[in-house]
CSV table of C-alpha atoms in Angstrom, one decimal:
chain,number,residue,atom,x,y,z
A,1,MET,CA,-10.8,19.2,4.9
A,2,GLU,CA,-10.9,19.1,8.7
A,3,ARG,CA,-7.7,20.0,10.5
A,4,HIS,CA,-6.4,17.6,13.2
A,5,ASP,CA,-3.0,16.9,14.6
A,6,GLY,CA,-2.4,13.9,12.4
A,7,ALA,CA,-4.0,14.9,9.2
A,8,PRO,CA,-1.7,14.6,6.1
A,9,GLY,CA,-4.4,16.1,3.8
A,10,TRP,CA,-4.1,15.3,0.1
A,11,GLY,CA,-1.6,12.7,-1.0
A,12,PHE,CA,-1.0,9.6,-3.1
A,13,THR,CA,-0.1,5.9,-2.8
A,14,HIS,CA,2.9,4.3,-4.5
A,15,THR,CA,2.1,1.2,-6.5
A,16,GLN,CA,4.2,-1.4,-8.2
A,17,TYR,CA,6.1,1.1,-10.4
A,18,SER,CA,7.2,4.5,-9.1
A,19,ALA,CA,9.8,7.2,-9.3
A,20,ASP,CA,12.5,5.1,-7.5
A,21,HIS,CA,13.4,3.1,-10.6
A,22,GLY,CA,13.9,3.7,-14.3
A,23,GLU,CA,15.9,5.9,-16.6
A,24,ARG,CA,18.2,8.2,-14.6
A,25,ASP,CA,17.0,11.5,-16.2
A,26,ALA,CA,13.3,10.4,-15.9
A,27,THR,CA,13.6,9.5,-12.2
A,28,ARG,CA,15.4,12.9,-11.7
A,29,ARG,CA,12.5,14.7,-13.3
A,30,ALA,CA,9.9,12.8,-11.3
A,31,GLY,CA,11.8,13.5,-8.1
A,32,ALA,CA,11.9,17.2,-8.9
A,33,LEU,CA,8.2,17.1,-9.6
A,34,LEU,CA,7.5,15.5,-6.2
A,35,SER,CA,9.9,17.8,-4.4
A,36,ALA,CA,8.5,21.0,-5.9
A,37,ARG,CA,5.1,20.6,-4.2
A,38,PRO,CA,5.5,17.9,-1.6
A,39,LEU,CA,2.5,15.7,-0.9
A,40,PRO,CA,1.9,13.0,1.7
A,41,GLN,CA,3.0,9.6,0.2
A,42,ASN,CA,1.8,6.2,1.3
A,43,GLN,CA,3.6,2.9,0.8
A,44,HIS,CA,2.6,-0.7,1.6
A,45,ILE,CA,5.2,-2.8,3.6
A,46,MET,CA,4.9,-5.8,1.2
A,47,GLY,CA,3.7,-5.8,-2.4
A,48,TRP,CA,2.9,-2.7,-4.4
A,49,GLY,CA,6.6,-2.1,-5.0
A,50,ALA,CA,8.0,-3.6,-1.8
A,51,GLU,CA,9.4,-7.1,-1.3
A,52,ASN,CA,8.7,-9.6,1.5
A,53,PRO,CA,10.0,-7.8,4.6
A,54,GLU,CA,10.5,-11.0,6.7
A,55,PRO,CA,10.9,-14.0,4.4
A,56,ALA,CA,11.6,-16.3,7.4
A,57,PRO,CA,11.1,-15.6,11.1
A,58,GLY,CA,13.6,-13.1,12.3
A,59,ARG,CA,15.3,-12.8,8.8
A,60,TYR,CA,14.5,-9.4,7.3
A,61,ASP,CA,14.7,-7.9,3.8
A,62,PHE,CA,14.0,-4.2,3.8
A,63,GLU,CA,16.0,-3.2,0.7
A,64,ALA,CA,13.0,-2.4,-1.5
A,65,LEU,CA,11.0,-0.7,1.4
A,66,ASP,CA,14.1,1.3,2.3
A,67,GLU,CA,14.2,2.6,-1.3
A,68,ARG,CA,10.6,3.8,-1.2
A,69,VAL,CA,11.0,5.4,2.2
A,70,ALA,CA,14.2,7.1,0.9
A,71,LEU,CA,12.2,8.5,-2.0
A,72,MET,CA,9.5,9.8,0.3
A,73,ARG,CA,12.2,11.4,2.5
A,74,ALA,CA,14.1,12.9,-0.4
A,75,THR,CA,11.0,14.5,-1.9
A,76,GLY,CA,9.9,16.1,1.4
A,77,ALA,CA,6.8,14.0,1.8
A,78,THR,CA,4.9,13.2,5.0
A,79,PRO,CA,5.5,9.4,4.9
A,80,VAL,CA,2.7,7.0,5.6
A,81,LEU,CA,2.9,3.2,5.8
A,82,THR,CA,0.1,0.7,5.1
A,83,LEU,CA,0.8,-2.4,7.2
A,84,CYS,CA,-0.1,-5.0,4.5
A,85,ALA,CA,0.6,-7.7,3.5
A,86,ALA,CA,1.9,-10.6,5.6
A,87,PRO,CA,4.9,-12.9,4.9
A,88,ASP,CA,4.1,-16.3,3.7
A,89,TRP,CA,5.1,-18.2,6.8
A,90,MET,CA,2.4,-16.2,8.7
A,91,LYS,CA,-0.3,-17.6,6.5
A,92,GLY,CA,0.7,-21.3,6.1
A,93,GLY,CA,3.5,-20.9,3.5
A,94,ARG,CA,7.1,-22.2,3.7
A,95,PRO,CA,9.6,-20.0,5.4
A,96,GLY,CA,12.0,-18.5,3.0
A,97,ARG,CA,9.6,-18.6,0.0
A,98,THR,CA,7.2,-15.9,-1.3
A,99,ASP,CA,4.2,-16.9,-3.3
A,100,TRP,CA,3.0,-13.6,-4.7
A,101,SER,CA,-0.3,-15.1,-5.8
A,102,ARG,CA,-1.2,-15.2,-2.1
A,103,LEU,CA,-0.4,-11.6,-1.4
A,104,GLU,CA,-4.0,-10.8,-0.4
A,105,THR,CA,-4.2,-13.7,2.1
A,106,ALA,CA,-4.6,-12.7,5.7
A,107,PRO,CA,-2.3,-14.0,8.4
A,108,ASP,CA,-3.3,-17.0,10.3
A,109,PRO,CA,-4.8,-16.0,13.7
A,110,ARG,CA,-1.9,-17.9,15.4
A,111,HIS,CA,0.4,-15.3,13.7
A,112,TYR,CA,-1.4,-12.1,14.5
A,113,ALA,CA,1.1,-11.4,17.2
A,114,ASP,CA,4.0,-12.1,14.8
A,115,PHE,CA,2.5,-9.6,12.4
A,116,ALA,CA,2.2,-7.0,15.1
A,117,ARG,CA,5.8,-7.6,16.1
A,118,LEU,CA,6.8,-7.1,12.5
A,119,ALA,CA,4.9,-3.8,12.4
A,120,GLY,CA,6.8,-2.7,15.5
A,121,VAL,CA,10.1,-3.6,13.9
A,122,ILE,CA,9.2,-1.5,10.9
A,123,ALA,CA,8.1,1.4,13.0
A,124,GLN,CA,11.4,1.3,14.9
A,125,ARG,CA,13.4,1.1,11.6
A,126,TYR,CA,11.7,4.3,10.3
A,127,PRO,CA,11.3,6.4,13.4
A,128,ASP,CA,10.4,9.5,11.4
A,129,ILE,CA,7.2,7.8,10.2
A,130,ARG,CA,4.2,8.6,12.4
A,131,HIS,CA,1.2,7.5,10.3
A,132,PHE,CA,0.2,3.8,10.0
A,133,LEU,CA,-2.8,2.2,8.3
A,134,VAL,CA,-3.5,-1.3,9.5
A,135,TRP,CA,-4.1,-3.7,6.6
A,136,ASN,CA,-5.8,-3.0,3.2
A,137,GLU,CA,-9.5,-3.5,2.4
A,138,LEU,CA,-9.7,-6.4,4.9
A,139,LYS,CA,-8.0,-8.6,2.2
A,140,GLY,CA,-8.4,-12.3,3.2
A,141,PHE,CA,-10.8,-11.5,6.0
A,142,TYR,CA,-14.1,-12.3,4.1
A,143,ASP,CA,-16.0,-15.2,5.5
A,144,GLU,CA,-17.6,-17.0,2.6
A,145,ASP,CA,-19.7,-19.3,4.8
A,146,ARG,CA,-21.3,-16.4,6.7
A,147,ARG,CA,-21.3,-14.1,3.7
A,148,ARG,CA,-19.8,-11.3,5.7
A,149,TRP,CA,-16.4,-9.8,6.8
A,150,ASP,CA,-14.6,-11.5,9.7
A,151,TYR,CA,-14.5,-8.2,11.5
A,152,GLU,CA,-13.8,-10.0,14.8
A,153,GLY,CA,-10.6,-11.5,13.4
A,154,TYR,CA,-9.5,-8.2,11.8
A,155,THR,CA,-10.1,-6.3,15.0
A,156,ARG,CA,-8.0,-8.7,17.0
A,157,LEU,CA,-5.2,-8.2,14.6
A,158,TYR,CA,-5.7,-4.4,14.6
A,159,ASN,CA,-5.7,-4.2,18.4
A,160,LEU,CA,-2.4,-6.1,18.6
A,161,VAL,CA,-0.8,-3.9,16.0
A,162,HIS,CA,-2.1,-0.8,17.6
A,163,ALA,CA,-0.7,-1.8,21.0
A,164,GLU,CA,2.7,-2.6,19.5
A,165,LEU,CA,3.0,0.7,17.6
A,166,LYS,CA,2.0,2.7,20.6
A,167,ARG,CA,4.5,0.7,22.7
A,168,ARG,CA,7.2,1.6,20.3
A,169,ASN,CA,6.3,5.3,20.3
A,170,PRO,CA,3.1,6.8,21.9
A,171,ARG,CA,3.2,9.5,19.2
A,172,ASN,CA,2.6,7.0,16.4
A,173,LEU,CA,-0.8,7.5,14.8
A,174,VAL,CA,-2.8,4.4,13.9
A,175,GLY,CA,-6.0,3.8,12.0
A,176,GLY,CA,-8.3,1.2,10.5
A,177,PRO,CA,-10.3,-0.7,9.5
A,178,TYR,CA,-9.6,0.3,5.8
A,179,VAL,CA,-12.9,-1.3,4.6
A,180,VAL,CA,-14.3,-0.8,1.1
A,181,VAL,CA,-17.6,1.1,1.5
A,182,ASP,CA,-19.4,-0.6,-1.4
A,183,HIS,CA,-22.9,0.3,-2.5
A,184,ASP,CA,-25.8,-1.0,-4.5
A,185,PRO,CA,-28.2,0.8,-6.8
A,186,PRO,CA,-31.1,2.6,-5.2
A,187,ALA,CA,-34.2,0.5,-4.2
A,188,GLU,CA,-32.6,-2.7,-5.6
A,189,ASP,CA,-33.9,-5.7,-3.8
A,190,ALA,CA,-30.6,-6.8,-2.3
A,191,ALA,CA,-30.3,-8.5,1.1
A,192,ASP,CA,-27.0,-6.7,1.9
A,193,ARG,CA,-28.2,-3.2,1.3
A,194,SER,CA,-28.1,-0.8,4.3
A,195,ARG,CA,-30.9,1.3,5.6
A,196,GLU,CA,-28.3,3.5,7.4
A,197,LEU,CA,-27.0,5.4,4.5
A,198,ARG,CA,-28.5,6.0,1.1
A,199,GLY,CA,-28.7,8.6,-1.6
A,200,PRO,CA,-29.4,9.1,-5.3
A,201,TRP,CA,-26.1,7.2,-5.9
A,202,GLY,CA,-27.4,4.1,-4.1
A,203,GLU,CA,-27.4,2.3,-0.8
A,204,LEU,CA,-24.4,1.4,1.3
A,205,ASP,CA,-23.6,-2.3,1.6
A,206,GLN,CA,-24.6,-3.3,5.1
A,207,ARG,CA,-21.6,-5.6,5.4
A,208,SER,CA,-19.3,-2.5,5.2
A,209,ALA,CA,-21.4,-0.7,7.8
A,210,ASP,CA,-21.1,-3.7,10.1
A,211,VAL,CA,-17.3,-3.6,9.9
A,212,ILE,CA,-17.1,0.0,10.9
A,213,ARG,CA,-19.6,-0.3,13.8
A,214,TYR,CA,-17.9,-3.5,15.2
A,215,TRP,CA,-14.4,-2.1,14.8
A,216,ASN,CA,-15.4,1.2,16.4
A,217,ALA,CA,-17.0,-0.6,19.4
A,218,HIS,CA,-14.2,-3.0,20.0
A,219,LYS,CA,-11.0,-1.3,18.9
A,220,ALA,CA,-8.3,-0.7,21.6
A,221,GLY,CA,-7.9,2.9,20.2
A,222,ALA,CA,-7.5,4.8,17.0
A,223,ASP,CA,-6.3,8.2,15.8
A,224,PHE,CA,-8.4,8.1,12.6
A,225,VAL,CA,-10.8,5.8,10.7
A,226,VAL,CA,-9.9,4.6,7.3
A,227,VAL,CA,-12.2,3.7,4.4
A,228,ASP,CA,-11.9,3.4,0.6
A,229,GLY,CA,-14.5,3.1,-2.1
A,230,SER,CA,-15.8,4.1,-5.5
A,231,SER,CA,-18.6,6.2,-6.8
A,232,TYR,CA,-19.9,3.4,-9.0
A,233,THR,CA,-21.9,0.4,-7.8
A,234,ARG,CA,-20.5,-2.9,-6.4
A,235,GLU,CA,-22.2,-4.9,-9.1
A,236,GLY,CA,-22.4,-3.7,-12.6
A,237,HIS,CA,-20.1,-0.7,-11.9
A,238,ARG,CA,-22.9,1.8,-12.5
A,239,ALA,CA,-22.4,5.5,-11.8
A,240,ILE,CA,-25.8,6.8,-10.7
A,241,PRO,CA,-27.3,9.2,-11.8
A,242,ASP,CA,-24.2,9.9,-13.7
A,243,GLU,CA,-20.4,9.9,-13.2
A,244,PHE,CA,-20.4,13.5,-11.7
A,245,ALA,CA,-23.5,13.3,-9.5
A,246,ALA,CA,-22.4,9.9,-8.2
A,247,THR,CA,-19.5,11.5,-6.4
A,248,GLU,CA,-21.9,12.8,-3.8
A,249,LYS,CA,-21.4,9.4,-2.2
A,250,PHE,CA,-18.0,10.4,-1.0
A,251,ALA,CA,-19.5,13.3,1.0
A,252,ASP,CA,-22.4,11.2,2.4
A,253,VAL,CA,-20.1,8.4,3.5
A,254,THR,CA,-17.6,10.8,5.1
A,255,ARG,CA,-20.2,12.5,7.2
A,256,TRP,CA,-21.8,9.1,8.2
A,257,VAL,CA,-18.5,7.5,9.2
A,258,ARG,CA,-17.5,10.5,11.3
A,259,SER,CA,-21.0,10.5,12.9
A,260,VAL,CA,-20.5,6.8,13.8
A,261,THR,CA,-16.9,6.9,15.0
A,262,GLY,CA,-16.3,10.5,16.0
A,263,LEU,CA,-12.9,10.2,14.4
A,264,PRO,CA,-11.1,12.0,11.6
A,265,VAL,CA,-12.0,10.2,8.3
A,266,TRP,CA,-9.2,9.1,6.0
A,267,TRP,CA,-9.9,7.9,2.4
A,268,ALA,CA,-7.0,5.5,1.6
A,269,GLU,CA,-8.3,5.1,-2.0
A,270,TRP,CA,-11.1,6.6,-4.0
A,271,TYR,CA,-12.2,5.7,-7.5
A,272,VAL,CA,-14.5,7.3,-10.1
A,273,GLU,CA,-13.8,5.4,-13.3
A,274,PRO,CA,-15.8,2.2,-13.8
A,275,PRO,CA,-13.5,-0.6,-15.0
A,276,ALA,CA,-14.0,-2.2,-18.4
A,277,GLU,CA,-16.0,-5.4,-18.3
A,278,ASP,CA,-14.4,-8.6,-19.6
A,279,ASP,CA,-11.3,-6.7,-20.8
A,280,ARG,CA,-13.3,-4.9,-23.4
A,281,PRO,CA,-12.3,-1.3,-24.3
A,282,GLY,CA,-13.7,1.4,-22.1
A,283,GLY,CA,-13.7,2.2,-18.4
A,284,ARG,CA,-10.4,3.5,-17.0
A,285,ASP,CA,-8.7,3.2,-20.4
A,286,GLY,CA,-11.8,4.6,-22.3
A,287,TRP,CA,-12.1,8.0,-20.7
A,288,GLY,CA,-10.1,10.9,-22.1
A,289,GLU,CA,-7.8,12.6,-19.7
A,290,GLY,CA,-9.9,15.8,-19.7
A,291,HIS,CA,-13.0,13.7,-18.7
A,292,ARG,CA,-11.2,11.8,-16.1
A,293,THR,CA,-9.6,14.9,-14.5
A,294,ALA,CA,-13.0,16.7,-14.4
A,295,VAL,CA,-14.7,13.8,-12.6
A,296,GLN,CA,-11.8,13.5,-10.2
A,297,ALA,CA,-11.9,17.2,-9.4
A,298,THR,CA,-15.6,16.9,-8.6
A,299,ALA,CA,-14.9,13.9,-6.3
A,300,MET,CA,-12.2,15.8,-4.5
A,301,MET,CA,-14.7,18.7,-4.0
A,302,ARG,CA,-17.1,16.3,-2.3
A,303,LEU,CA,-14.4,14.9,-0.1
A,304,ALA,CA,-13.1,18.3,0.9
A,305,GLU,CA,-16.4,20.0,1.6
A,306,SER,CA,-17.6,17.0,3.7
A,307,GLY,CA,-14.6,17.3,6.0
A,308,ALA,CA,-12.4,14.3,5.1
A,309,SER,CA,-9.1,14.7,6.9
A,310,ALA,CA,-6.9,12.8,4.4
A,311,ALA,CA,-7.3,11.3,0.9
A,312,PHE,CA,-4.7,9.3,-1.0
A,313,TYR,CA,-4.9,9.0,-4.7
A,314,TRP,CA,-4.0,5.5,-5.9
A,315,ASN,CA,-1.3,6.2,-8.5
A,316,PRO,CA,-1.8,3.6,-11.3
A,317,GLN,CA,1.8,3.9,-12.6
A,318,ARG,CA,2.8,1.8,-15.6
A,319,THR,CA,6.0,1.3,-17.5
A,320,GLY,CA,4.7,2.1,-21.0
A,321,LYS,CA,3.7,5.3,-22.8
A,322,ALA,CA,0.0,4.9,-22.1
A,323,CYS,CA,-0.8,5.5,-18.5
A,324,PRO,CA,-4.4,6.8,-17.9
A,325,GLY,CA,-4.7,8.7,-14.7
A,326,CYS,CA,-1.1,8.5,-13.7
A,327,LEU,CA,0.6,11.3,-11.9
A,328,TRP,CA,3.7,11.4,-14.1
A,329,ARG,CA,5.0,9.8,-17.3
A,330,SER,CA,6.7,6.5,-16.6
A,331,THR,CA,10.2,6.8,-15.4
A,332,HIS,CA,11.0,3.7,-17.5
A,333,LEU,CA,10.8,5.9,-20.6
A,334,ARG,CA,13.8,8.1,-21.6
A,335,ASP,CA,11.6,11.2,-21.7
A,336,GLY,CA,9.5,10.1,-18.7
A,337,GLY,CA,9.0,11.7,-15.3
A,338,GLY,CA,7.0,14.7,-16.5
A,339,GLU,CA,3.8,15.9,-14.9
A,340,LEU,CA,0.5,14.5,-16.1
A,341,PRO,CA,-2.9,16.3,-15.6
A,342,MET,CA,-3.9,14.4,-12.4
A,343,ALA,CA,-0.6,15.5,-10.7
A,344,GLY,CA,-1.4,19.1,-11.5
A,345,LEU,CA,-4.9,18.8,-10.1
A,346,LEU,CA,-3.8,17.0,-6.9
A,347,SER,CA,-1.0,19.4,-6.1
A,348,ARG,CA,-2.9,22.5,-6.8
A,349,PHE,CA,-5.9,21.2,-4.8
A,350,ALA,CA,-3.6,20.4,-1.9
A,351,ARG,CA,-2.2,23.9,-2.0
A,352,GLU,CA,-5.4,25.8,-2.3
A,353,PHE,CA,-7.6,23.6,-0.1
A,354,PRO,CA,-5.5,22.1,2.7
A,355,PRO,CA,-6.9,20.7,5.9
A,356,GLY,CA,-8.8,23.3,7.8
A,357,THR,CA,-9.9,25.3,4.8
A,358,ALA,CA,-13.0,27.4,5.5
A,359,PHE,CA,-15.1,27.1,2.3
A,360,ARG,CA,-17.3,30.1,1.2
A,361,PRO,CA,-20.4,30.2,-1.0
A,362,VAL,CA,-19.8,30.9,-4.7
A,363,ALA,CA,-22.4,32.0,-7.2
A,364,VAL,CA,-22.7,29.9,-10.3
A,365,THR,CA,-25.1,30.4,-13.2
A,366,CYS,CA,-25.1,28.7,-16.6
A,367,GLY,CA,-27.5,27.8,-19.4
A,368,SER,CA,-30.5,25.5,-19.1
A,369,GLY,CA,-29.3,21.9,-19.1
A,370,ASP,CA,-25.7,22.8,-18.3
A,371,ARG,CA,-24.0,21.9,-15.0
A,372,VAL,CA,-20.9,23.6,-13.6
A,373,GLU,CA,-19.4,22.7,-10.3
A,374,ALA,CA,-17.5,25.1,-8.1
A,375,LEU,CA,-15.7,25.1,-4.7
A,376,ALA,CA,-14.2,28.2,-3.1
A,377,ASP,CA,-12.6,29.7,-0.1
A,378,GLU,CA,-11.5,33.3,0.5
A,379,ALA,CA,-8.7,33.1,-2.0
A,380,ALA,CA,-9.4,30.6,-4.8
A,381,VAL,CA,-12.2,29.1,-6.8
A,382,LEU,CA,-12.1,25.7,-8.5
A,383,VAL,CA,-14.6,25.5,-11.5
A,384,VAL,CA,-15.4,22.3,-13.4
A,385,ASN,CA,-17.5,22.0,-16.5
A,386,THR,CA,-19.2,18.6,-16.2
A,387,GLU,CA,-20.5,18.7,-19.8
A,388,CYS,CA,-18.8,17.2,-22.9
A,389,ARG,CA,-19.5,20.4,-24.7
A,390,PRO,CA,-18.5,24.1,-24.3
A,391,VAL,CA,-20.4,26.0,-21.7
A,392,ALA,CA,-20.9,29.7,-21.0
A,393,ALA,CA,-21.1,30.4,-17.3
A,394,ARG,CA,-20.8,33.1,-14.7
A,395,VAL,CA,-18.8,32.3,-11.6
A,396,ASP,CA,-18.4,34.9,-8.8
A,397,GLY,CA,-19.7,37.5,-11.3
A,398,GLN,CA,-17.0,36.6,-13.8
A,399,ALA,CA,-18.1,35.5,-17.3
A,400,LEU,CA,-16.4,32.3,-18.4
A,401,SER,CA,-16.2,30.3,-21.6
A,402,LEU,CA,-15.5,26.8,-20.5
A,403,ALA,CA,-14.2,24.1,-22.8
A,404,PRO,CA,-15.6,20.5,-22.6
A,405,TYR,CA,-14.7,19.0,-19.2
A,406,GLU,CA,-12.5,22.0,-18.4
A,407,VAL,CA,-11.1,22.4,-14.9
A,408,ARG,CA,-10.2,26.0,-14.2
A,409,TRP,CA,-8.8,27.8,-11.2
A,410,LEU,CA,-9.8,31.4,-10.4
A,411,THR,CA,-8.3,33.8,-8.0
A,412,ARG,CA,-10.8,35.8,-5.8
A,413,PRO,CA,-10.1,39.5,-5.6
């Protein structure tokens, strides 16, 4: 990952449930896990575990947000805030009431300045926080009539927030547009496909490309550019050619976004597991943990080698025993708070391949029809067996017997 002054590197985003609530022993274990190997942590200012910060004009409620910020501070994290969503009265609702079904509604243009002011109040409340993402996935900014994103409206909002945050403290680092970089299958006859960026995985949605180009041309300033996306297609949720090879999209998009904007590229979210259709079994709940971790490791390799400056894992925390892809067992369980495989991968990856890592070639050989991925620097090698069967391989001259979907770290002599 490319080093720059404001790059947190590898981290994660808190969602509805996190380590700030639950059984006392479980929250203690989760806190110890986070403190042992601190990672950057991201929190939204409303929703995803935070309450409405300004239920009525000038009346604030920061109790829940204070708790999340306190967790980030206590565990040694580099704290990041996503400035989303907006209080109801900024989007046509009644002051003093919160309709959570309208969480993803954008503020009315008449209240853009009010939202920017709220962002400034929050920045002043937490003066140790320096990193701010403006909005989330352009929620509420899609123009159904024109079948495209209202990037003009979003950019007006962004510019007001940027100005307010810089006014509060010039050292605050601000980025956008946090657009979903969707894609369609290769050579599919879709009007929205882009000719700017394509690969075996598919073709970028032109509407996403248009957001990035407009925002880049009309922004008041930015310290980094923010995107998110998945390795599977927008429609049909297909991973092409397969779930491992499809992760090359993350590298291609990172390089393209940086070439367009000249800014450090932050991935606010990334996804590799196609969701189940119509609530049928499969998708994110259908993959085994070994399979999931192997694909995630490959995706992280693609992000790192292409020079992404930050990447935040969306932690899908739940309250029950089953929690596919979670970083720790739910703190709502008496025996919760313990590390799960994705936390081990994320923290080890962050330690071995931080921003500024100079990657080195690594020799990999294996049998015909087998595929083993590897990423290495001078000190460490990450090896991933992408097959659902055991594979014999030679990595850096070392003979390995890899279990199905095994992720293994090696130390270079």
